[in-house]
PDB file of C-alpha atoms in Angstrom:
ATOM      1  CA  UNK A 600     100.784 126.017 103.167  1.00 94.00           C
ATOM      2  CA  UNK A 601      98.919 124.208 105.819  1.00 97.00           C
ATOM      3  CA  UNK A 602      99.925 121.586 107.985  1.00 98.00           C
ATOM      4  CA  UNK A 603      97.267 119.141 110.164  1.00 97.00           C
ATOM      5  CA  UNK A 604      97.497 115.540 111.505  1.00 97.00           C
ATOM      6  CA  UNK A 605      96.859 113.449 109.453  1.00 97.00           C
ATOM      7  CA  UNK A 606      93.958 111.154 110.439  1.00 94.00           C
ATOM      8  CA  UNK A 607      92.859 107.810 109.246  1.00 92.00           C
ATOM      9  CA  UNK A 608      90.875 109.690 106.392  1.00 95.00           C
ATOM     10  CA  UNK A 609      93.450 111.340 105.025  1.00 96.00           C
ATOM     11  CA  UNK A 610      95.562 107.469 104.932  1.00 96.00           C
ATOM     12  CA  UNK A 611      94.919 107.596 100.983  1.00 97.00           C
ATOM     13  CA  UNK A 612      96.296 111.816 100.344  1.00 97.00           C
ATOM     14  CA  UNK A 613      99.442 110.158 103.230  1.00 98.00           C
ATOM     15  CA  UNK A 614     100.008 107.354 100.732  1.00 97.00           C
ATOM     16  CA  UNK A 615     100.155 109.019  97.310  1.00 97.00           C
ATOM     17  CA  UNK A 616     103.138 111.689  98.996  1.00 98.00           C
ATOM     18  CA  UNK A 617     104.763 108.909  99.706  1.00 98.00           C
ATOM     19  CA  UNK A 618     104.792 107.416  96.012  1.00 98.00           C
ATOM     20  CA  UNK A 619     105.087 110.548  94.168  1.00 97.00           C
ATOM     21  CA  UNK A 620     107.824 111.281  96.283  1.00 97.00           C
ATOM     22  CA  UNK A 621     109.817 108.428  96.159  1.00 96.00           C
ATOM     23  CA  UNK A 622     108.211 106.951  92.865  1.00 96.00           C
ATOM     24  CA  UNK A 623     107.046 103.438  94.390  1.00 94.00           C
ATOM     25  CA  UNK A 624     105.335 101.260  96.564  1.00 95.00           C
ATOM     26  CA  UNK A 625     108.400 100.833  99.526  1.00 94.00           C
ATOM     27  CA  UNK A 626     107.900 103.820 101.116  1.00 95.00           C
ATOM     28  CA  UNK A 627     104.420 104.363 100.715  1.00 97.00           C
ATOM     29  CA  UNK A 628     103.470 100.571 102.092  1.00 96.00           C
ATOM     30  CA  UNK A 629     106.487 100.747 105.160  1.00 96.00           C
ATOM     31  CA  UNK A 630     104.254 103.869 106.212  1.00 97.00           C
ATOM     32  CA  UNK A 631     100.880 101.883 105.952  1.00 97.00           C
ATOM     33  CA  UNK A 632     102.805  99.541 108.234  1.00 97.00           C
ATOM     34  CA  UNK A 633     104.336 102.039 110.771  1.00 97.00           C
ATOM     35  CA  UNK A 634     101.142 103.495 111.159  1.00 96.00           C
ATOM     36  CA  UNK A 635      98.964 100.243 112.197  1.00 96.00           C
ATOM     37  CA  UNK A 636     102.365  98.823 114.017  1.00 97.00           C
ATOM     38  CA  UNK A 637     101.439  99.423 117.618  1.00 97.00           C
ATOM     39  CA  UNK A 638     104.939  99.059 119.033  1.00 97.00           C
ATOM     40  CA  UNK A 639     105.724 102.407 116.816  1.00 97.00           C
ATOM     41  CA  UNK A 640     103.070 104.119 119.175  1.00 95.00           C
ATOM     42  CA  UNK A 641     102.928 106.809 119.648  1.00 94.00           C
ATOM     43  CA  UNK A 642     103.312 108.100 116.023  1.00 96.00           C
ATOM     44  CA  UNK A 643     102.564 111.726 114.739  1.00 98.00           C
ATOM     45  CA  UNK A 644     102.498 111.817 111.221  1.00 98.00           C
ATOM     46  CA  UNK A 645     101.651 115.304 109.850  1.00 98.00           C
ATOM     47  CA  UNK A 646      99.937 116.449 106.491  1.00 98.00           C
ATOM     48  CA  UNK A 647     101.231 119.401 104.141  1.00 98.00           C
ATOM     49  CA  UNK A 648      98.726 120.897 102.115  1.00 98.00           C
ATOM     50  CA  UNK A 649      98.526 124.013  99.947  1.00 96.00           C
ATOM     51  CA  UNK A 650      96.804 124.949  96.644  1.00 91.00           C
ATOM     52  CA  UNK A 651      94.047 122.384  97.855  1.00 92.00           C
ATOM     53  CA  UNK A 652      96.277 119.276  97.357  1.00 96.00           C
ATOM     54  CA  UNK A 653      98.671 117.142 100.133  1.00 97.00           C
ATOM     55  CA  UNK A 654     101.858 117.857  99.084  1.00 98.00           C
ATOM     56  CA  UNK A 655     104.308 116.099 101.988  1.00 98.00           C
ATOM     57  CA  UNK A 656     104.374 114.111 104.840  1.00 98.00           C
ATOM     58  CA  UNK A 657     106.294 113.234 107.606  1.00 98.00           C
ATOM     59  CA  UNK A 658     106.211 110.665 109.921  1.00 98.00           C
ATOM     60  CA  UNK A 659     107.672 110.359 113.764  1.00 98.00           C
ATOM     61  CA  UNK A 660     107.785 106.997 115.917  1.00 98.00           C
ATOM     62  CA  UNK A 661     108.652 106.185 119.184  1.00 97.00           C
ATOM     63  CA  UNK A 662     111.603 104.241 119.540  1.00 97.00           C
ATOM     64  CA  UNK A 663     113.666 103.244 122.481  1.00 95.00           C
ATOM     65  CA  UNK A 664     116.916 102.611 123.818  1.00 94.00           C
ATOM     66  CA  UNK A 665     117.802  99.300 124.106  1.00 92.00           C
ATOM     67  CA  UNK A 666     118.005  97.964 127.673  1.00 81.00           C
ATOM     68  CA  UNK A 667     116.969 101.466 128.840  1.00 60.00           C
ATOM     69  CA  UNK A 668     114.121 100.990 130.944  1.00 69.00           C
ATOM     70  CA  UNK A 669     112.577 103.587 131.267  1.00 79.00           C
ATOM     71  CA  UNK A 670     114.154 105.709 129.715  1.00 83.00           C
ATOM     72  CA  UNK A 671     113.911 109.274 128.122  1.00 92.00           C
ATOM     73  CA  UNK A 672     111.122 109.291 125.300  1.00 95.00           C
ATOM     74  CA  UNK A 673     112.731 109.343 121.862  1.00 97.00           C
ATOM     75  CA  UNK A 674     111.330 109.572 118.021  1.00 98.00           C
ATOM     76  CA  UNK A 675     112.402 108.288 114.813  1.00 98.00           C
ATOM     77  CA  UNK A 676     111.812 110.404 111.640  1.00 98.00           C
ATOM     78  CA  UNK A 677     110.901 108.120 108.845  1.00 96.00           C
ATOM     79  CA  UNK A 678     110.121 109.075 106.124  1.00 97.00           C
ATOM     80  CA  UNK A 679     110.086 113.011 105.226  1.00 98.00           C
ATOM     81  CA  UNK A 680     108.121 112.918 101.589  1.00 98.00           C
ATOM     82  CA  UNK A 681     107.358 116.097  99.243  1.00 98.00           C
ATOM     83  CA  UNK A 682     106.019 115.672  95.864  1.00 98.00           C
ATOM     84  CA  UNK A 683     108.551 116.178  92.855  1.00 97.00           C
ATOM     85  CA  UNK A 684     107.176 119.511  91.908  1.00 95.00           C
ATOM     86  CA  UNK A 685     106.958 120.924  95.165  1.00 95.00           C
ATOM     87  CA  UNK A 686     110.376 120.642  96.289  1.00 95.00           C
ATOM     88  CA  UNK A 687     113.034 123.171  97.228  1.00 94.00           C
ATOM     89  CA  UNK A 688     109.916 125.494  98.553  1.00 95.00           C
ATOM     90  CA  UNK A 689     110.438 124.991 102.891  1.00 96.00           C
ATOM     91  CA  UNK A 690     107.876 121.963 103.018  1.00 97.00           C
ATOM     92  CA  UNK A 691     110.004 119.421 104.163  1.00 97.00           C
ATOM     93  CA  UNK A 692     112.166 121.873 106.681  1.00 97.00           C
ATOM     94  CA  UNK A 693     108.136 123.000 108.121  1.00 98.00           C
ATOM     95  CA  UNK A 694     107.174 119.372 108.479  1.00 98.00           C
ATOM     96  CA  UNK A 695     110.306 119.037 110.504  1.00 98.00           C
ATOM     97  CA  UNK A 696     110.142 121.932 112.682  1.00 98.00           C
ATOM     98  CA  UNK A 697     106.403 121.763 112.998  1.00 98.00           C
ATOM     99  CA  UNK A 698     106.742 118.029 113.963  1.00 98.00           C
ATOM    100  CA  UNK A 699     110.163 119.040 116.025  1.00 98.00           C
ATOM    101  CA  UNK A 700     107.820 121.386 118.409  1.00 98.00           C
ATOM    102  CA  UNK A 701     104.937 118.827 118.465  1.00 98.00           C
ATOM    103  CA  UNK A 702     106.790 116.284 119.829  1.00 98.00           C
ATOM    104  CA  UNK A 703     108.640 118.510 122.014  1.00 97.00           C
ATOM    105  CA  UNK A 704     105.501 119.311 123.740  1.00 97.00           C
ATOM    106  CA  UNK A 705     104.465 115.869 124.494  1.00 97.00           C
ATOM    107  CA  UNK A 706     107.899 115.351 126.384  1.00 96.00           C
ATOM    108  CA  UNK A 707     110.041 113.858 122.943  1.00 97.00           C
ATOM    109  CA  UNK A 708     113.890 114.541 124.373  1.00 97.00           C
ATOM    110  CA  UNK A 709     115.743 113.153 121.207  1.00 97.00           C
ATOM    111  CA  UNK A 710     114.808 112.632 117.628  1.00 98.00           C
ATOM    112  CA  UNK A 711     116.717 110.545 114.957  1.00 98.00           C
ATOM    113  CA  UNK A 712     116.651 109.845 111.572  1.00 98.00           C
ATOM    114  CA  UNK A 713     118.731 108.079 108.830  1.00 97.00           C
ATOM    115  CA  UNK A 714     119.067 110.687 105.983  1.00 95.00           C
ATOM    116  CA  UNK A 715     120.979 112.718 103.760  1.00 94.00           C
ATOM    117  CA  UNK A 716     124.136 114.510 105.684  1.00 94.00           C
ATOM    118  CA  UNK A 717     124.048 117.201 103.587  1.00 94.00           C
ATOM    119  CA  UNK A 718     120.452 117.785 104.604  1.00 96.00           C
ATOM    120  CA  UNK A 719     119.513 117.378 107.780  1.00 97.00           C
ATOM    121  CA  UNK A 720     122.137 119.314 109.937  1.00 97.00           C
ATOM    122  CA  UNK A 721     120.632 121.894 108.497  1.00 96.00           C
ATOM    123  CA  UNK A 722     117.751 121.049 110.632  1.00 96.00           C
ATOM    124  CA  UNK A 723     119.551 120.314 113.564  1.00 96.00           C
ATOM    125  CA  UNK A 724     120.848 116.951 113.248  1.00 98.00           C
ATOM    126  CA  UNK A 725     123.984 115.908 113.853  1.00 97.00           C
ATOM    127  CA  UNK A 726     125.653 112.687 114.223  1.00 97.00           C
ATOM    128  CA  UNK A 727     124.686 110.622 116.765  1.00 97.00           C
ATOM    129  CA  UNK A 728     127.712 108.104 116.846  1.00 96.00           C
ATOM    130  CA  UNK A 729     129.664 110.806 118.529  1.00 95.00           C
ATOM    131  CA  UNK A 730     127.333 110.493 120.985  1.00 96.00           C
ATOM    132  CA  UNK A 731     127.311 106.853 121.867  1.00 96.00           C
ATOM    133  CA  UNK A 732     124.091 105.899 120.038  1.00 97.00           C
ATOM    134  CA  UNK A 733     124.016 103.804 117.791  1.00 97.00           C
ATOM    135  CA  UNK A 734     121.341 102.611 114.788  1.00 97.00           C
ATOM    136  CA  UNK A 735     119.183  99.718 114.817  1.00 97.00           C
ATOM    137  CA  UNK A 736     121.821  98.386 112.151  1.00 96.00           C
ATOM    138  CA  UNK A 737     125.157  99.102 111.284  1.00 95.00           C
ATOM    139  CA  UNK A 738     124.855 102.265 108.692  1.00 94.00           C
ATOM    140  CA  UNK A 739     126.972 103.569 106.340  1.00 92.00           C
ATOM    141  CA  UNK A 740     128.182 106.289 106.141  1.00 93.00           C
ATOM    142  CA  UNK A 741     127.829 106.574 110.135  1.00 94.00           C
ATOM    143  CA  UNK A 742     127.285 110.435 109.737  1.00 95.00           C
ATOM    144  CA  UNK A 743     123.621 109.533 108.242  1.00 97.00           C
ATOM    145  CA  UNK A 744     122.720 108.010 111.415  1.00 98.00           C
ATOM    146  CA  UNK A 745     121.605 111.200 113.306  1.00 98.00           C
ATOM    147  CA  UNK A 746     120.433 112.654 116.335  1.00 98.00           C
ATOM    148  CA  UNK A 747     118.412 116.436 117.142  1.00 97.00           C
ATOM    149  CA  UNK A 748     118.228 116.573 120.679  1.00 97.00           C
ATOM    150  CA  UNK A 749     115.006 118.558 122.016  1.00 96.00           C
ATOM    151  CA  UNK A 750     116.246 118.130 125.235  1.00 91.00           C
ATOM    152  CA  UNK A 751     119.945 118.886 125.339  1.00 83.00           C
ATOM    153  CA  UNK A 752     120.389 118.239 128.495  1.00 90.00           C
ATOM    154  CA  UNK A 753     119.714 114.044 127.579  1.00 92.00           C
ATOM    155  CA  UNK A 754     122.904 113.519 125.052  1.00 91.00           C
ATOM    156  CA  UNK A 755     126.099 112.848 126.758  1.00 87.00           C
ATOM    157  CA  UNK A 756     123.615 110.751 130.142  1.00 91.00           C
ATOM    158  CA  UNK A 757     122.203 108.061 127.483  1.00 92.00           C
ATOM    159  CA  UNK A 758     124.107 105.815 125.398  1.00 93.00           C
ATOM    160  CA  UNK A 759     123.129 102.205 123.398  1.00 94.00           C
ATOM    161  CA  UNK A 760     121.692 101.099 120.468  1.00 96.00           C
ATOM    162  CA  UNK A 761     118.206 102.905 119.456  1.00 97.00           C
ATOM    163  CA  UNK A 762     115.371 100.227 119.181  1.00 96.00           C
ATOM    164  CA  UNK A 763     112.948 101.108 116.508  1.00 97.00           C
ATOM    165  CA  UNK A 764     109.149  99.738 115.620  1.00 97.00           C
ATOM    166  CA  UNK A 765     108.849  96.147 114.349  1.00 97.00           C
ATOM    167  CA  UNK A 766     107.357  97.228 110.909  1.00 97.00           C
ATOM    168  CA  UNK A 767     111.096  99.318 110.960  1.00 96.00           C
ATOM    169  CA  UNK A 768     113.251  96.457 112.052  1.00 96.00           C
ATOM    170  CA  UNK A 769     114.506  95.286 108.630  1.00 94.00           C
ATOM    171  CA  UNK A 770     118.214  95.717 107.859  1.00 93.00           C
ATOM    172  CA  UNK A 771     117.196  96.888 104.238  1.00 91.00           C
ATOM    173  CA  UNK A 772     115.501 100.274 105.715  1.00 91.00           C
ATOM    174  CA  UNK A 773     118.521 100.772 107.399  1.00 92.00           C
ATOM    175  CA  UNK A 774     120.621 101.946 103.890  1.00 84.00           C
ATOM    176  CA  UNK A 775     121.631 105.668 102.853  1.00 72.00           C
TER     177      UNK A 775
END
C-alpha cells in the first residue's frame, strides 16, 4: 500500500472512495465541498493506493475553538473512506496514523472526529466531552464526539465549542 496527497488530479480516484465506501453521493459531494471551502484551510487529504487502484481516503480540516483567538491549531477528521472490499486490511488505521504524524509536523495539537466509539479509541481517540470540548452540534451518543491530542500537553488548558468549516456546519453531518 501506498499513501500520497492527494492533488487536484487525483479529485476524481478521491471521489469514487468516497461513494464506494459509503454507497452515495453525501459523502463524496461534502468532500468536493470541504476541499474548495477555504475556511476548512488548511486541509490534508491523503490517497491510499495499492494493486494500482485508490482504495481510501481521508480527509483533515482545520477547525477552531470558538472565541479562542488564537488559539492552538486543531483538525477535524472527516471522512475516513475504504472501499467495501478492502476493508479490515490496516488502510483506514494507516490513513490515520500517516495523517496523525503529518499534521503533527505542521504544528496540529488536537484532532477530532465524530465516529464510531468502538473504532476510533483504538486509534487514540477518546472522548472529548470529558474534556470540556464540545461539537459543533449537540451529538449523540456524546462518546462519538472525540478528541486525539498530538500535543498532550493542550487538553485540560483549552475548553469551548470546536468551530468547524462552513461546507461542515450543517446539523445533519453532525449524526452517529
Amino acid at each position: 500500500m501506498n499513501i500520497v496527497a492527494a492533488s487536484a488530479s487525483d479529485l476524481a480516484d478521491v471521489l469514487v472512495v468516497e461513494r464506494l465506501a459509503f454507497g452515495g453521493e453525501v459523502e463524496a459531494g461534502l468532500v468536493a465541498e470541504l476541499i474548495a471551502d477555504p475556511t476548512a484551510q488548511p486541509h490534508l487529504s491523503l490517497l491510499a493506493h495499492a494493486e494500482n487502484r485508490a482504495v481510501g481516503h481521508i480527509l483533515f480540516t482545520a477547525a477552531r475553538l470558538e472565541g479562542a483567538a488564537p488559539g492552538p491549531k486543531l483538525a477535524l477528521l472527516a471522512p475516513l473512506a475504504v472501499i467495501p472490499d478492502a476493508q479490515r486490511k490496516g488502510i483506514g488505521c494507516s490513513l490515520i496514523e500517516h495523517g496523525i504524524r503529518l499534521l503533527g509536523e505542521a504544528g496540529v495539537a488536537l484532532v477530532f472526529v465524530l465516529g464510531h466509539p468502538g473504532y476510533y479509541p483504538r486509534h487514540g481517540f477518546e472522548p472529548a466531552g470529558r474534556h470540556g470540548l464540545r461539537a459543533p452540534y449537540p451529538v449523540s451518543p456524546e462518546s462519538a464526539w472525540m478528541v486525539r491530542p498530538i500535543s498532550p500537553s493542550v487538553l485540560g488548558r483549552v475548553q469551548g465549542r470546536v468551530i468547524c468549516a462552513d461546507a461542515l456546519d450543517r446539523p445533519e453531518y453532525w449524526i452517529e
